[in-house]
């Protein structure tokens, strides 16, 4: 797992995403677009402007089926943005870095 990104499980998801601004990357090891997003997530989570204001998390949908099912996730990668436990945004599929950054900045 990447240094600045917290790996979540079905058991830890609610506690880890209930406070502050949190983005969760729902992904799988076999997913090429998910792998393409990894360097973008790592870079953005390491920046002062985003990494200090947004908690970056990740969940493997193959190892944790309950949470993705609860959120109706049908395609990966899917990114859910929560603020104080409430879903405020969702993105699906590969996102170019600048578009992804601009989307996250809307919630800060």
PDB file of C-alpha atoms in Angstrom:
ATOM      1  CA  UNK A   1       0.000   0.000   0.000  1.00  0.00           C
ATOM      2  CA  UNK A   2       1.029   3.580  -0.553  1.00  0.00           C
ATOM      3  CA  UNK A   3       2.579   5.526   2.307  1.00  0.00           C
ATOM      4  CA  UNK A   4       0.013   8.341   2.630  1.00  0.00           C
ATOM      5  CA  UNK A   5      -3.070   6.232   1.954  1.00  0.00           C
ATOM      6  CA  UNK A   6      -4.881   4.266   4.660  1.00  0.00           C
ATOM      7  CA  UNK A   7      -6.034   0.777   3.669  1.00  0.00           C
ATOM      8  CA  UNK A   8      -9.604   0.149   4.824  1.00  0.00           C
ATOM      9  CA  UNK A   9     -11.657  -2.974   5.407  1.00  0.00           C
ATOM     10  CA  UNK A  10     -15.383  -3.553   5.786  1.00  0.00           C
ATOM     11  CA  UNK A  11     -14.808  -3.439   9.557  1.00  0.00           C
ATOM     12  CA  UNK A  12     -12.820  -0.173   9.634  1.00  0.00           C
ATOM     13  CA  UNK A  13     -14.587   1.821   6.904  1.00  0.00           C
ATOM     14  CA  UNK A  14     -17.195   3.625   9.021  1.00  0.00           C
ATOM     15  CA  UNK A  15     -14.780   4.628  11.794  1.00  0.00           C
ATOM     16  CA  UNK A  16     -12.072   5.773   9.377  1.00  0.00           C
ATOM     17  CA  UNK A  17     -14.424   7.857   7.197  1.00  0.00           C
ATOM     18  CA  UNK A  18     -16.724   9.423   9.802  1.00  0.00           C
ATOM     19  CA  UNK A  19     -14.770  12.619  10.557  1.00  0.00           C
ATOM     20  CA  UNK A  20     -13.362  15.325   8.340  1.00  0.00           C
ATOM     21  CA  UNK A  21     -12.899  15.177   4.581  1.00  0.00           C
ATOM     22  CA  UNK A  22     -12.114  11.642   3.349  1.00  0.00           C
ATOM     23  CA  UNK A  23     -11.760  10.149  -0.112  1.00  0.00           C
ATOM     24  CA  UNK A  24     -11.963   6.393  -0.546  1.00  0.00           C
ATOM     25  CA  UNK A  25     -10.597   4.680  -3.632  1.00  0.00           C
ATOM     26  CA  UNK A  26     -12.540   1.459  -4.277  1.00  0.00           C
ATOM     27  CA  UNK A  27     -10.257  -0.714  -6.402  1.00  0.00           C
ATOM     28  CA  UNK A  28      -8.944  -4.199  -7.217  1.00  0.00           C
ATOM     29  CA  UNK A  29      -5.506  -5.619  -7.964  1.00  0.00           C
ATOM     30  CA  UNK A  30      -6.565  -6.805 -11.434  1.00  0.00           C
ATOM     31  CA  UNK A  31      -7.977  -3.413 -12.546  1.00  0.00           C
ATOM     32  CA  UNK A  32      -5.741  -1.487 -15.036  1.00  0.00           C
ATOM     33  CA  UNK A  33      -7.474   1.921 -14.507  1.00  0.00           C
ATOM     34  CA  UNK A  34      -7.054   1.420 -10.742  1.00  0.00           C
ATOM     35  CA  UNK A  35      -3.321   0.883 -11.208  1.00  0.00           C
ATOM     36  CA  UNK A  36      -3.164   4.009 -13.408  1.00  0.00           C
ATOM     37  CA  UNK A  37      -4.697   6.035 -10.575  1.00  0.00           C
ATOM     38  CA  UNK A  38      -2.159   4.850  -7.951  1.00  0.00           C
ATOM     39  CA  UNK A  39       0.617   7.350  -8.813  1.00  0.00           C
ATOM     40  CA  UNK A  40      -1.923  10.188  -8.986  1.00  0.00           C
ATOM     41  CA  UNK A  41      -3.358   9.297  -5.573  1.00  0.00           C
ATOM     42  CA  UNK A  42       0.114   8.942  -4.084  1.00  0.00           C
ATOM     43  CA  UNK A  43       1.216  12.307  -5.482  1.00  0.00           C
ATOM     44  CA  UNK A  44      -1.899  14.197  -4.373  1.00  0.00           C
ATOM     45  CA  UNK A  45      -1.934  12.603  -0.929  1.00  0.00           C
ATOM     46  CA  UNK A  46       1.676  13.753  -0.464  1.00  0.00           C
ATOM     47  CA  UNK A  47       1.037  17.423  -1.242  1.00  0.00           C
ATOM     48  CA  UNK A  48       0.582  19.973   1.519  1.00  0.00           C
ATOM     49  CA  UNK A  49      -2.445  21.531  -0.193  1.00  0.00           C
ATOM     50  CA  UNK A  50      -4.410  18.254  -0.339  1.00  0.00           C
ATOM     51  CA  UNK A  51      -2.670  15.675   1.846  1.00  0.00           C
ATOM     52  CA  UNK A  52      -2.971  17.839   4.939  1.00  0.00           C
ATOM     53  CA  UNK A  53      -6.668  18.572   4.371  1.00  0.00           C
ATOM     54  CA  UNK A  54      -8.038  15.328   2.941  1.00  0.00           C
ATOM     55  CA  UNK A  55      -7.607  11.842   4.347  1.00  0.00           C
ATOM     56  CA  UNK A  56      -6.854   9.459   1.484  1.00  0.00           C
ATOM     57  CA  UNK A  57      -8.099   5.891   1.928  1.00  0.00           C
ATOM     58  CA  UNK A  58      -8.318   2.776  -0.219  1.00  0.00           C
ATOM     59  CA  UNK A  59     -10.437  -0.369  -0.227  1.00  0.00           C
ATOM     60  CA  UNK A  60      -9.925  -3.536  -2.248  1.00  0.00           C
ATOM     61  CA  UNK A  61     -13.399  -4.591  -3.401  1.00  0.00           C
ATOM     62  CA  UNK A  62     -12.392  -8.242  -3.806  1.00  0.00           C
ATOM     63  CA  UNK A  63     -11.319  -8.523  -0.165  1.00  0.00           C
ATOM     64  CA  UNK A  64     -14.125  -6.344   1.223  1.00  0.00           C
ATOM     65  CA  UNK A  65     -17.417  -6.897  -0.642  1.00  0.00           C
ATOM     66  CA  UNK A  66     -19.876  -5.528   1.933  1.00  0.00           C
ATOM     67  CA  UNK A  67     -19.006  -1.815   1.834  1.00  0.00           C
ATOM     68  CA  UNK A  68     -18.935  -1.542  -1.987  1.00  0.00           C
ATOM     69  CA  UNK A  69     -22.279  -3.365  -2.131  1.00  0.00           C
ATOM     70  CA  UNK A  70     -23.749  -0.950   0.436  1.00  0.00           C
ATOM     71  CA  UNK A  71     -22.759   1.991  -1.787  1.00  0.00           C
ATOM     72  CA  UNK A  72     -23.934   0.400  -5.043  1.00  0.00           C
ATOM     73  CA  UNK A  73     -20.450   0.389  -6.555  1.00  0.00           C
ATOM     74  CA  UNK A  74     -20.593  -1.402  -9.889  1.00  0.00           C
ATOM     75  CA  UNK A  75     -17.456  -0.132 -11.639  1.00  0.00           C
ATOM     76  CA  UNK A  76     -13.948   0.496 -10.415  1.00  0.00           C
ATOM     77  CA  UNK A  77     -12.149   2.571  -9.664  1.00  0.00           C
ATOM     78  CA  UNK A  78     -14.874   4.457  -7.845  1.00  0.00           C
ATOM     79  CA  UNK A  79     -13.976   7.326  -5.546  1.00  0.00           C
ATOM     80  CA  UNK A  80     -16.366   8.340  -2.782  1.00  0.00           C
ATOM     81  CA  UNK A  81     -15.804  11.641  -1.003  1.00  0.00           C
ATOM     82  CA  UNK A  82     -17.247  11.955   2.488  1.00  0.00           C
ATOM     83  CA  UNK A  83     -17.375  15.003   4.714  1.00  0.00           C
ATOM     84  CA  UNK A  84     -18.053  14.287   8.389  1.00  0.00           C
ATOM     85  CA  UNK A  85     -19.507  10.898   7.463  1.00  0.00           C
ATOM     86  CA  UNK A  86     -21.830  12.099   4.693  1.00  0.00           C
ATOM     87  CA  UNK A  87     -21.234  11.382   1.006  1.00  0.00           C
ATOM     88  CA  UNK A  88     -20.669  14.667  -0.820  1.00  0.00           C
ATOM     89  CA  UNK A  89     -19.160  13.411  -4.073  1.00  0.00           C
ATOM     90  CA  UNK A  90     -18.466  10.425  -6.293  1.00  0.00           C
ATOM     91  CA  UNK A  91     -16.238   9.844  -9.313  1.00  0.00           C
ATOM     92  CA  UNK A  92     -16.008   6.691 -11.410  1.00  0.00           C
ATOM     93  CA  UNK A  93     -13.180   5.562 -13.665  1.00  0.00           C
ATOM     94  CA  UNK A  94      -9.743   6.888 -14.456  1.00  0.00           C
ATOM     95  CA  UNK A  95      -9.383  10.633 -13.842  1.00  0.00           C
ATOM     96  CA  UNK A  96      -6.527  12.761 -15.182  1.00  0.00           C
ATOM     97  CA  UNK A  97      -4.548  14.314 -12.340  1.00  0.00           C
ATOM     98  CA  UNK A  98      -5.649  17.914 -12.887  1.00  0.00           C
ATOM     99  CA  UNK A  99      -9.348  16.993 -13.166  1.00  0.00           C
ATOM    100  CA  UNK A 100      -9.087  14.836 -10.044  1.00  0.00           C
ATOM    101  CA  UNK A 101      -7.347  17.618  -8.098  1.00  0.00           C
ATOM    102  CA  UNK A 102      -9.951  20.211  -9.139  1.00  0.00           C
ATOM    103  CA  UNK A 103     -12.775  17.891  -8.104  1.00  0.00           C
ATOM    104  CA  UNK A 104     -11.228  17.349  -4.652  1.00  0.00           C
ATOM    105  CA  UNK A 105     -10.624  21.081  -4.174  1.00  0.00           C
ATOM    106  CA  UNK A 106     -14.384  21.706  -4.509  1.00  0.00           C
ATOM    107  CA  UNK A 107     -14.898  20.060  -1.110  1.00  0.00           C
ATOM    108  CA  UNK A 108     -12.209  21.873   0.839  1.00  0.00           C
TER     109      UNK A 108
END
